[in-house]
């Protein structure tokens, strides 16, 4: 498992990756983006493009636990706290990244912040290549396991998160 780092350091690394890192033209990335594990059983995921073509940052519980709720449904026992998603959105704004919306969050295990500025064009292109699926085996789409398909993921540049805050 990667080293756990403070949320602030993960946010710095992820934003740098999202907006400043150029992806190779022959690399692709999963549409779920890249995750950085942080202290406190949390992760940040940086998604270059989602609905509307804009990036999303997700904060989530690494190891969610659940119990049966009063209506028989499963409810989180270790959800995000009520302040985590609003604090993440406020920190992004403080750093100069305009937030267009937030969703989910408490009492759930994940919350999302939609940003207003598009990610680096090569990041978006890498996700678009992923969504196009394996070109050698089109019938397998994104579920291919051939060497050529796996190699595209290996070529992708990942975020570099350092333990310094």
PDB file of C-alpha atoms in Angstrom, residues 18-19 31 46-58 98-101 103 112-120 123-124 127-128 131:
ATOM      1  CA  UNK A  18      -4.687  17.321 -13.130  1.00  0.00           C
ATOM      2  CA  UNK A  19      -3.729  20.741 -14.497  1.00  0.00           C
ATOM      3  CA  UNK A  31     -12.524   7.195 -16.307  1.00  0.00           C
ATOM      4  CA  UNK A  46      -8.761  13.177  -9.355  1.00  0.00           C
ATOM      5  CA  UNK A  47     -10.986  12.629 -12.375  1.00  0.00           C
ATOM      6  CA  UNK A  48      -9.895  14.654 -15.439  1.00  0.00           C
ATOM      7  CA  UNK A  49     -13.265  14.627 -17.175  1.00  0.00           C
ATOM      8  CA  UNK A  50     -16.805  13.713 -16.213  1.00  0.00           C
ATOM      9  CA  UNK A  51     -20.288  14.805 -17.232  1.00  0.00           C
ATOM     10  CA  UNK A  52     -19.933  18.101 -19.069  1.00  0.00           C
ATOM     11  CA  UNK A  53     -16.229  17.473 -19.715  1.00  0.00           C
ATOM     12  CA  UNK A  54     -15.108  19.066 -16.448  1.00  0.00           C
ATOM     13  CA  UNK A  55     -12.940  17.545 -13.703  1.00  0.00           C
ATOM     14  CA  UNK A  56     -14.125  16.147 -10.398  1.00  0.00           C
ATOM     15  CA  UNK A  57     -12.301  15.596  -7.134  1.00  0.00           C
ATOM     16  CA  UNK A  58     -13.715  12.860  -4.924  1.00  0.00           C
ATOM     17  CA  UNK A  98     -13.509  27.614  -8.831  1.00  0.00           C
ATOM     18  CA  UNK A  99     -16.042  25.036  -7.669  1.00  0.00           C
ATOM     19  CA  UNK A 100     -19.175  24.641  -9.785  1.00  0.00           C
ATOM     20  CA  UNK A 101     -20.962  22.131  -7.533  1.00  0.00           C
ATOM     21  CA  UNK A 103     -22.707  16.306  -4.336  1.00  0.00           C
ATOM     22  CA  UNK A 112     -17.564  14.952  -5.013  1.00  0.00           C
ATOM     23  CA  UNK A 113     -16.483  18.451  -5.985  1.00  0.00           C
ATOM     24  CA  UNK A 114     -17.004  19.516  -9.592  1.00  0.00           C
ATOM     25  CA  UNK A 115     -14.502  22.084 -10.790  1.00  0.00           C
ATOM     26  CA  UNK A 116     -15.235  24.859 -13.267  1.00  0.00           C
ATOM     27  CA  UNK A 117     -11.952  24.848 -15.213  1.00  0.00           C
ATOM     28  CA  UNK A 118     -11.154  21.979 -17.623  1.00  0.00           C
ATOM     29  CA  UNK A 119      -8.191  19.742 -16.838  1.00  0.00           C
ATOM     30  CA  UNK A 120      -5.061  19.652 -19.003  1.00  0.00           C
ATOM     31  CA  UNK A 123      -5.503  14.344 -19.393  1.00  0.00           C
ATOM     32  CA  UNK A 124      -8.923  14.564 -21.034  1.00  0.00           C
ATOM     33  CA  UNK A 127      -9.573   9.344 -20.633  1.00  0.00           C
ATOM     34  CA  UNK A 128     -11.202   9.647 -24.072  1.00  0.00           C
ATOM     35  CA  UNK A 131     -13.428   5.207 -23.280  1.00  0.00           C
TER      36      UNK A 131
END
